[in-house]
Amino acid sequence: MLAGDLGREDLRQKGEKLPVSSSVPPDFAPQQEKLYRDVLLRMNDCQIPYVVSGAFALYEHTGIWRDTKDIDLFLSASEMPKALRCLEAGGLQLEVIDPVWLAKVWRDHYFVDLITGMSNAVIRVDRSWIERALPSRIFDIPTRILNAEELIASKIFVTRRERFDGADVAHVIYATRDLLDWERLISLVGEHWEMLLWSLIFFRYIYPRHASEVPREVWHLLVTRLEQDLADPKLEAPFRRSLIDENMFAIDVKEWGLENEIERYRSQHRREHRHLHQDPAA
């Protein structure tokens, strides 16, 4: 039995169901749907620029549904205070989980996540994410769905032991490969282009017949960068694994003395956030 199978066996013994990909829509409980509707209507009424991501965006692009107890709304950090005031004025319960990236609206064990970027603060939402979003309707409420490029970027660092979004990334690439704006995607990942290359190699392994449908210039660009870095290693480059999984690589930082890159990114975000909200013109 493989190590991953052992983890699955633990879940079975606890009586927890393993997630299985399917096109069958979830059976949303009435109180769940009401929370989602209340939040979406309130955000629309307050004219908060936001976009729907998560399970709803995955379905929009791939046709894959999964059971979910929440809905993810992406918005820029500058819009978060206004969104919280708007929702609180509507009588909704709020909790700021992490000022760097996450707040929650909750009721009856169901949640709406308000997200301004990834937890490692590497990928952050800006106004362009909303402007590029696709018009849609959720529970017959007009809204916008995160576009495929931003959806991939939002999932590309989710490779932790307890959660791995690689299958989602592969499915989105497979479903939208003829439509993807590769320049936009490469721009979104920026200096972390290795994560995109890794995702594309993963995609190629899963869908070998379709690897050629990723433009050759994309493969060439990323592989050339890799070859150049191998030929001329950046010896000053920091240890970066904490950007992916703080827990599994804690020993590297706490005991072996390697760099804590996640704290550098999060600290930078906190400084920018404080500056933004101290500026009267913001």
mmCIF file of C-alpha atoms in Angstrom:
data_model
loop_
_atom_site.group_PDB
_atom_site.id
_atom_site.type_symbol
_atom_site.label_atom_id
_atom_site.label_comp_id
_atom_site.label_asym_id
_atom_site.label_seq_id
_atom_site.Cartn_x
_atom_site.Cartn_y
_atom_site.Cartn_z
ATOM 1 C CA MET A 1 0.000 0.000 0.000
ATOM 2 C CA LEU A 2 1.359 3.442 -0.953
ATOM 3 C CA ALA A 3 1.702 6.241 1.572
ATOM 4 C CA GLY A 4 -1.158 8.137 -0.068
ATOM 5 C CA ASP A 5 -3.330 5.048 0.235
ATOM 6 C CA LEU A 6 -2.577 4.943 3.964
ATOM 7 C CA GLY A 7 -3.940 8.469 4.278
ATOM 8 C CA ARG A 8 -7.062 7.457 2.407
ATOM 9 C CA GLU A 9 -7.458 4.430 4.635
ATOM 10 C CA ASP A 10 -7.360 6.709 7.683
ATOM 11 C CA LEU A 11 -10.227 8.725 6.196
ATOM 12 C CA ARG A 12 -12.232 5.568 5.550
ATOM 13 C CA GLN A 13 -11.753 4.429 9.139
ATOM 14 C CA LYS A 14 -13.020 7.790 10.362
ATOM 15 C CA GLY A 15 -16.086 7.398 8.187
ATOM 16 C CA GLU A 16 -15.246 10.417 6.027
ATOM 17 C CA LYS A 17 -16.085 10.326 2.345
ATOM 18 C CA LEU A 18 -13.273 10.852 -0.122
ATOM 19 C CA PRO A 19 -13.906 13.539 -2.740
ATOM 20 C CA VAL A 20 -14.714 12.125 -6.175
ATOM 21 C CA SER A 21 -14.800 14.269 -9.311
ATOM 22 C CA SER A 22 -18.198 14.362 -10.993
ATOM 23 C CA SER A 23 -20.478 16.509 -13.120
ATOM 24 C CA VAL A 24 -23.353 15.951 -10.659
ATOM 25 C CA PRO A 25 -24.212 19.264 -8.959
ATOM 26 C CA PRO A 26 -24.192 19.469 -5.153
ATOM 27 C CA ASP A 27 -27.445 19.335 -3.265
ATOM 28 C CA PHE A 28 -27.319 22.756 -1.654
ATOM 29 C CA ALA A 29 -29.197 22.927 1.627
ATOM 30 C CA PRO A 30 -31.826 25.708 1.798
ATOM 31 C CA GLN A 31 -29.920 27.618 4.501
ATOM 32 C CA GLN A 32 -26.716 27.248 2.474
ATOM 33 C CA GLU A 33 -28.300 28.679 -0.653
ATOM 34 C CA LYS A 34 -29.870 31.495 1.356
ATOM 35 C CA LEU A 35 -26.498 32.538 2.778
ATOM 36 C CA TYR A 36 -24.929 32.557 -0.669
ATOM 37 C CA ARG A 37 -27.807 34.551 -2.107
ATOM 38 C CA ASP A 38 -27.767 37.060 0.761
ATOM 39 C CA VAL A 39 -24.033 37.691 0.386
ATOM 40 C CA LEU A 40 -24.092 37.971 -3.407
ATOM 41 C CA LEU A 41 -27.090 40.316 -3.356
ATOM 42 C CA ARG A 42 -25.514 42.443 -0.648
ATOM 43 C CA MET A 43 -22.189 42.688 -2.500
ATOM 44 C CA ASN A 44 -24.057 43.675 -5.663
ATOM 45 C CA ASP A 45 -26.171 46.262 -3.846
ATOM 46 C CA CYS A 46 -23.057 47.847 -2.335
ATOM 47 C CA GLN A 47 -21.308 47.777 -5.731
ATOM 48 C CA ILE A 48 -18.272 45.947 -4.356
ATOM 49 C CA PRO A 49 -16.021 44.755 -7.218
ATOM 50 C CA TYR A 50 -15.637 40.999 -6.698
ATOM 51 C CA VAL A 51 -15.479 37.754 -8.618
ATOM 52 C CA VAL A 52 -16.635 34.227 -7.727
ATOM 53 C CA SER A 53 -13.968 31.531 -7.607
ATOM 54 C CA GLY A 54 -13.684 28.127 -5.920
ATOM 55 C CA ALA A 55 -16.059 25.302 -6.752
ATOM 56 C CA PHE A 56 -18.311 27.533 -8.858
ATOM 57 C CA ALA A 57 -15.438 28.731 -11.060
ATOM 58 C CA LEU A 58 -14.112 25.188 -11.410
ATOM 59 C CA TYR A 59 -17.540 24.079 -12.661
ATOM 60 C CA GLU A 60 -17.813 27.014 -15.050
ATOM 61 C CA HIS A 61 -14.555 26.094 -16.773
ATOM 62 C CA THR A 62 -14.516 22.294 -16.522
ATOM 63 C CA GLY A 63 -18.030 21.016 -15.818
ATOM 64 C CA ILE A 64 -16.721 19.437 -12.599
ATOM 65 C CA TRP A 65 -18.766 19.870 -9.432
ATOM 66 C CA ARG A 66 -17.691 19.092 -5.899
ATOM 67 C CA ASP A 67 -19.511 19.200 -2.600
ATOM 68 C CA THR A 68 -18.757 22.493 -0.905
ATOM 69 C CA LYS A 69 -19.770 24.247 2.273
ATOM 70 C CA ASP A 70 -18.548 27.617 1.095
ATOM 71 C CA ILE A 71 -18.321 29.946 -1.851
ATOM 72 C CA ASP A 72 -15.132 31.904 -2.574
ATOM 73 C CA LEU A 73 -15.341 35.582 -3.466
ATOM 74 C CA PHE A 74 -12.127 37.242 -4.664
ATOM 75 C CA LEU A 75 -11.630 40.980 -4.256
ATOM 76 C CA SER A 76 -8.691 43.350 -3.979
ATOM 77 C CA ALA A 77 -7.313 44.138 -0.532
ATOM 78 C CA SER A 78 -8.333 47.784 -0.938
ATOM 79 C CA GLU A 79 -12.002 46.712 -1.245
ATOM 80 C CA MET A 80 -12.030 44.422 1.801
ATOM 81 C CA PRO A 81 -12.888 47.089 4.450
ATOM 82 C CA LYS A 82 -15.805 48.344 2.367
ATOM 83 C CA ALA A 83 -17.028 44.785 1.786
ATOM 84 C CA LEU A 84 -16.900 43.980 5.515
ATOM 85 C CA ARG A 85 -18.831 47.139 6.390
ATOM 86 C CA CYS A 86 -21.397 46.363 3.715
ATOM 87 C CA LEU A 87 -21.990 42.789 4.863
ATOM 88 C CA GLU A 88 -22.031 43.677 8.545
ATOM 89 C CA ALA A 89 -24.634 46.373 7.873
ATOM 90 C CA GLY A 90 -26.708 43.639 6.233
ATOM 91 C CA GLY A 91 -26.788 41.685 9.488
ATOM 92 C CA LEU A 92 -24.272 39.027 8.456
ATOM 93 C CA GLN A 93 -21.742 37.494 10.868
ATOM 94 C CA LEU A 94 -18.124 38.195 9.984
ATOM 95 C CA GLU A 95 -14.690 37.057 11.103
ATOM 96 C CA VAL A 96 -11.304 38.200 9.805
ATOM 97 C CA ILE A 97 -9.305 34.971 9.833
ATOM 98 C CA ASP A 98 -6.064 36.401 8.457
ATOM 99 C CA PRO A 99 -5.728 40.104 7.555
ATOM 100 C CA VAL A 100 -3.212 39.154 4.877
ATOM 101 C CA TRP A 101 -5.750 37.283 2.764
ATOM 102 C CA LEU A 102 -8.960 35.886 4.321
ATOM 103 C CA ALA A 103 -12.217 36.875 6.009
ATOM 104 C CA LYS A 104 -15.313 34.706 6.453
ATOM 105 C CA VAL A 105 -19.023 35.344 6.431
ATOM 106 C CA TRP A 106 -20.849 32.533 8.182
ATOM 107 C CA ARG A 107 -24.244 31.217 9.170
ATOM 108 C CA ASP A 108 -25.535 27.734 10.105
ATOM 109 C CA HIS A 109 -22.134 26.039 9.558
ATOM 110 C CA TYR A 110 -21.900 27.417 6.016
ATOM 111 C CA PHE A 111 -19.365 29.996 4.895
ATOM 112 C CA VAL A 112 -18.547 32.586 2.301
ATOM 113 C CA ASP A 113 -14.822 33.240 2.033
ATOM 114 C CA LEU A 114 -13.646 36.729 1.119
ATOM 115 C CA ILE A 115 -10.179 36.286 -0.373
ATOM 116 C CA THR A 116 -7.664 38.943 -1.401
ATOM 117 C CA GLY A 117 -4.860 36.585 -2.424
ATOM 118 C CA MET A 118 -3.144 33.337 -1.586
ATOM 119 C CA SER A 119 -2.165 32.610 2.024
ATOM 120 C CA ASN A 120 1.544 32.846 1.183
ATOM 121 C CA ALA A 121 0.963 36.397 -0.202
ATOM 122 C CA VAL A 122 2.773 35.545 -3.452
ATOM 123 C CA ILE A 123 -0.321 35.723 -5.679
ATOM 124 C CA ARG A 124 -2.595 38.654 -4.879
ATOM 125 C CA VAL A 125 -5.891 39.751 -6.335
ATOM 126 C CA ASP A 126 -6.047 43.089 -8.102
ATOM 127 C CA ARG A 127 -8.694 44.930 -10.077
ATOM 128 C CA SER A 128 -7.681 43.208 -13.329
ATOM 129 C CA TRP A 129 -8.930 39.877 -11.929
ATOM 130 C CA ILE A 130 -12.426 41.346 -11.659
ATOM 131 C CA GLU A 131 -12.257 43.180 -14.989
ATOM 132 C CA ARG A 132 -11.303 39.968 -16.821
ATOM 133 C CA ALA A 133 -13.989 37.867 -15.127
ATOM 134 C CA LEU A 134 -16.798 36.186 -17.047
ATOM 135 C CA PRO A 135 -20.443 37.248 -16.624
ATOM 136 C CA SER A 136 -22.498 34.500 -15.026
ATOM 137 C CA ARG A 137 -25.464 33.818 -12.750
ATOM 138 C CA ILE A 138 -25.431 31.893 -9.478
ATOM 139 C CA PHE A 139 -28.810 31.014 -7.978
ATOM 140 C CA ASP A 140 -30.175 33.374 -10.654
ATOM 141 C CA ILE A 141 -28.183 36.291 -9.254
ATOM 142 C CA PRO A 142 -26.004 38.171 -11.763
ATOM 143 C CA THR A 143 -22.331 37.901 -10.902
ATOM 144 C CA ARG A 144 -18.936 37.271 -12.463
ATOM 145 C CA ILE A 145 -16.814 34.116 -12.502
ATOM 146 C CA LEU A 146 -13.025 34.078 -12.234
ATOM 147 C CA ASN A 147 -11.351 33.576 -15.602
ATOM 148 C CA ALA A 148 -9.288 30.457 -16.265
ATOM 149 C CA GLU A 149 -5.862 32.109 -16.116
ATOM 150 C CA GLU A 150 -6.508 33.624 -12.688
ATOM 151 C CA LEU A 151 -8.110 30.397 -11.485
ATOM 152 C CA ILE A 152 -4.949 28.463 -12.384
ATOM 153 C CA ALA A 153 -2.752 31.093 -10.723
ATOM 154 C CA SER A 154 -4.865 30.940 -7.562
ATOM 155 C CA LYS A 155 -4.377 27.171 -7.304
ATOM 156 C CA ILE A 156 -0.798 26.764 -8.451
ATOM 157 C CA PHE A 157 0.682 26.996 -4.954
ATOM 158 C CA VAL A 158 -1.895 24.717 -3.311
ATOM 159 C CA THR A 159 0.320 21.640 -3.129
ATOM 160 C CA ARG A 160 0.274 20.923 0.586
ATOM 161 C CA ARG A 161 0.105 17.512 2.185
ATOM 162 C CA GLU A 162 -3.479 18.030 3.364
ATOM 163 C CA ARG A 163 -4.706 19.710 0.185
ATOM 164 C CA PHE A 164 -3.507 19.409 -3.371
ATOM 165 C CA ASP A 165 -5.120 21.368 -6.212
ATOM 166 C CA GLY A 166 -2.958 19.865 -8.953
ATOM 167 C CA ALA A 167 -5.916 17.912 -10.325
ATOM 168 C CA ASP A 168 -7.939 21.134 -10.550
ATOM 169 C CA VAL A 169 -5.113 22.879 -12.401
ATOM 170 C CA ALA A 170 -4.765 19.955 -14.817
ATOM 171 C CA HIS A 171 -8.518 19.885 -15.439
ATOM 172 C CA VAL A 172 -8.682 23.641 -16.088
ATOM 173 C CA ILE A 173 -5.764 23.457 -18.535
ATOM 174 C CA TYR A 174 -7.373 20.479 -20.283
ATOM 175 C CA ALA A 175 -10.782 22.157 -20.533
ATOM 176 C CA THR A 176 -9.572 25.599 -21.638
ATOM 177 C CA ARG A 177 -6.271 24.905 -23.403
ATOM 178 C CA ASP A 178 -7.522 26.270 -26.746
ATOM 179 C CA LEU A 179 -8.647 29.502 -25.105
ATOM 180 C CA LEU A 180 -5.981 30.201 -22.497
ATOM 181 C CA ASP A 181 -4.120 33.493 -22.634
ATOM 182 C CA TRP A 182 -0.675 32.089 -21.944
ATOM 183 C CA GLU A 183 0.984 35.490 -21.777
ATOM 184 C CA ARG A 184 -1.437 36.499 -19.043
ATOM 185 C CA LEU A 185 -0.828 33.278 -17.110
ATOM 186 C CA ILE A 186 2.957 33.618 -17.353
ATOM 187 C CA SER A 187 2.636 37.228 -16.181
ATOM 188 C CA LEU A 188 0.518 36.179 -13.184
ATOM 189 C CA VAL A 189 3.049 33.634 -11.922
ATOM 190 C CA GLY A 190 5.953 36.008 -12.605
ATOM 191 C CA GLU A 191 9.213 34.981 -10.937
ATOM 192 C CA HIS A 192 7.572 31.759 -9.782
ATOM 193 C CA TRP A 193 7.438 30.369 -13.311
ATOM 194 C CA GLU A 194 8.810 27.004 -12.115
ATOM 195 C CA MET A 195 5.437 26.332 -10.507
ATOM 196 C CA LEU A 196 3.781 26.767 -13.900
ATOM 197 C CA LEU A 197 6.350 24.529 -15.573
ATOM 198 C CA TRP A 198 5.803 21.896 -12.883
ATOM 199 C CA SER A 199 2.027 22.109 -13.436
ATOM 200 C CA LEU A 200 2.476 21.719 -17.192
ATOM 201 C CA ILE A 201 4.723 18.680 -16.749
ATOM 202 C CA PHE A 202 2.071 17.221 -14.434
ATOM 203 C CA PHE A 203 -0.553 17.992 -17.115
ATOM 204 C CA ARG A 204 1.582 16.342 -19.798
ATOM 205 C CA TYR A 205 1.954 13.188 -17.698
ATOM 206 C CA ILE A 206 -1.820 12.993 -17.187
ATOM 207 C CA TYR A 207 -2.840 13.950 -20.734
ATOM 208 C CA PRO A 208 0.116 12.907 -22.933
ATOM 209 C CA ARG A 209 -1.937 13.078 -26.146
ATOM 210 C CA HIS A 210 -2.741 16.739 -25.460
ATOM 211 C CA ALA A 211 0.650 18.071 -24.393
ATOM 212 C CA SER A 212 1.263 19.443 -27.887
ATOM 213 C CA GLU A 213 -1.845 21.612 -27.502
ATOM 214 C CA VAL A 214 0.092 23.741 -25.042
ATOM 215 C CA PRO A 215 1.869 26.120 -27.435
ATOM 216 C CA ARG A 216 5.427 25.113 -28.213
ATOM 217 C CA GLU A 217 6.618 28.641 -27.472
ATOM 218 C CA VAL A 218 5.321 28.256 -23.900
ATOM 219 C CA TRP A 219 7.231 25.009 -23.426
ATOM 220 C CA HIS A 220 10.303 26.565 -25.052
ATOM 221 C CA LEU A 221 10.206 29.672 -22.871
ATOM 222 C CA LEU A 222 9.891 27.789 -19.593
ATOM 223 C CA VAL A 223 12.308 24.975 -20.416
ATOM 224 C CA THR A 224 14.878 27.496 -21.702
ATOM 225 C CA ARG A 225 14.626 29.395 -18.419
ATOM 226 C CA LEU A 226 15.201 26.136 -16.558
ATOM 227 C CA GLU A 227 18.224 25.241 -18.688
ATOM 228 C CA GLN A 228 19.694 28.702 -18.167
ATOM 229 C CA ASP A 229 19.269 28.475 -14.407
ATOM 230 C CA LEU A 230 20.830 25.020 -14.345
ATOM 231 C CA ALA A 231 23.789 26.267 -16.374
ATOM 232 C CA ASP A 232 24.178 29.394 -14.232
ATOM 233 C CA PRO A 233 22.772 28.619 -10.768
ATOM 234 C CA LYS A 234 21.572 31.556 -8.667
ATOM 235 C CA LEU A 235 23.549 30.756 -5.547
ATOM 236 C CA GLU A 236 21.938 33.654 -3.679
ATOM 237 C CA ALA A 237 18.401 32.376 -4.314
ATOM 238 C CA PRO A 238 16.530 31.767 -1.029
ATOM 239 C CA PHE A 239 14.918 28.555 0.191
ATOM 240 C CA ARG A 240 11.300 28.795 -0.961
ATOM 241 C CA ARG A 241 9.511 25.675 0.188
ATOM 242 C CA SER A 242 7.710 27.526 2.996
ATOM 243 C CA LEU A 243 5.737 29.247 0.216
ATOM 244 C CA ILE A 244 4.173 25.858 -0.495
ATOM 245 C CA ASP A 245 3.925 24.041 2.845
ATOM 246 C CA GLU A 246 5.032 25.678 6.092
ATOM 247 C CA ASN A 247 4.388 22.571 8.184
ATOM 248 C CA MET A 248 6.197 19.915 6.187
ATOM 249 C CA PHE A 249 9.256 22.156 5.787
ATOM 250 C CA ALA A 250 9.205 23.699 9.267
ATOM 251 C CA ILE A 251 12.395 21.880 10.195
ATOM 252 C CA ASP A 252 14.256 23.586 7.345
ATOM 253 C CA VAL A 253 13.438 27.002 8.801
ATOM 254 C CA LYS A 254 13.312 26.352 12.551
ATOM 255 C CA GLU A 255 16.182 23.887 12.938
ATOM 256 C CA TRP A 256 18.320 24.091 9.818
ATOM 257 C CA GLY A 257 18.326 27.889 9.611
ATOM 258 C CA LEU A 258 17.037 28.281 6.052
ATOM 259 C CA GLU A 259 15.110 31.357 4.912
ATOM 260 C CA ASN A 260 11.468 31.868 5.809
ATOM 261 C CA GLU A 261 10.260 33.278 2.500
ATOM 262 C CA ILE A 262 6.575 33.149 3.394
ATOM 263 C CA GLU A 263 7.137 35.576 6.245
ATOM 264 C CA ARG A 264 8.965 37.959 3.905
ATOM 265 C CA TYR A 265 6.040 38.019 1.479
ATOM 266 C CA ARG A 266 3.425 38.286 4.218
ATOM 267 C CA SER A 267 5.333 41.076 5.984
ATOM 268 C CA GLN A 268 5.572 43.027 2.753
ATOM 269 C CA HIS A 269 1.837 42.633 2.229
ATOM 270 C CA ARG A 270 1.085 43.802 5.776
ATOM 271 C CA ARG A 271 3.229 46.919 5.283
ATOM 272 C CA GLU A 272 1.480 47.764 2.020
ATOM 273 C CA HIS A 273 -1.916 47.132 3.616
ATOM 274 C CA ARG A 274 -1.159 49.478 6.545
ATOM 275 C CA HIS A 275 0.116 52.163 4.166
ATOM 276 C CA LEU A 276 -3.015 51.874 2.028
ATOM 277 C CA HIS A 277 -5.384 52.369 4.955
ATOM 278 C CA GLN A 278 -3.355 55.182 6.490
ATOM 279 C CA ASP A 279 -3.565 57.156 3.251
ATOM 280 C CA PRO A 280 -6.617 59.481 3.379
ATOM 281 C CA ALA A 281 -6.795 59.425 -0.413
ATOM 282 C CA ALA A 282 -7.050 55.614 -0.542
#
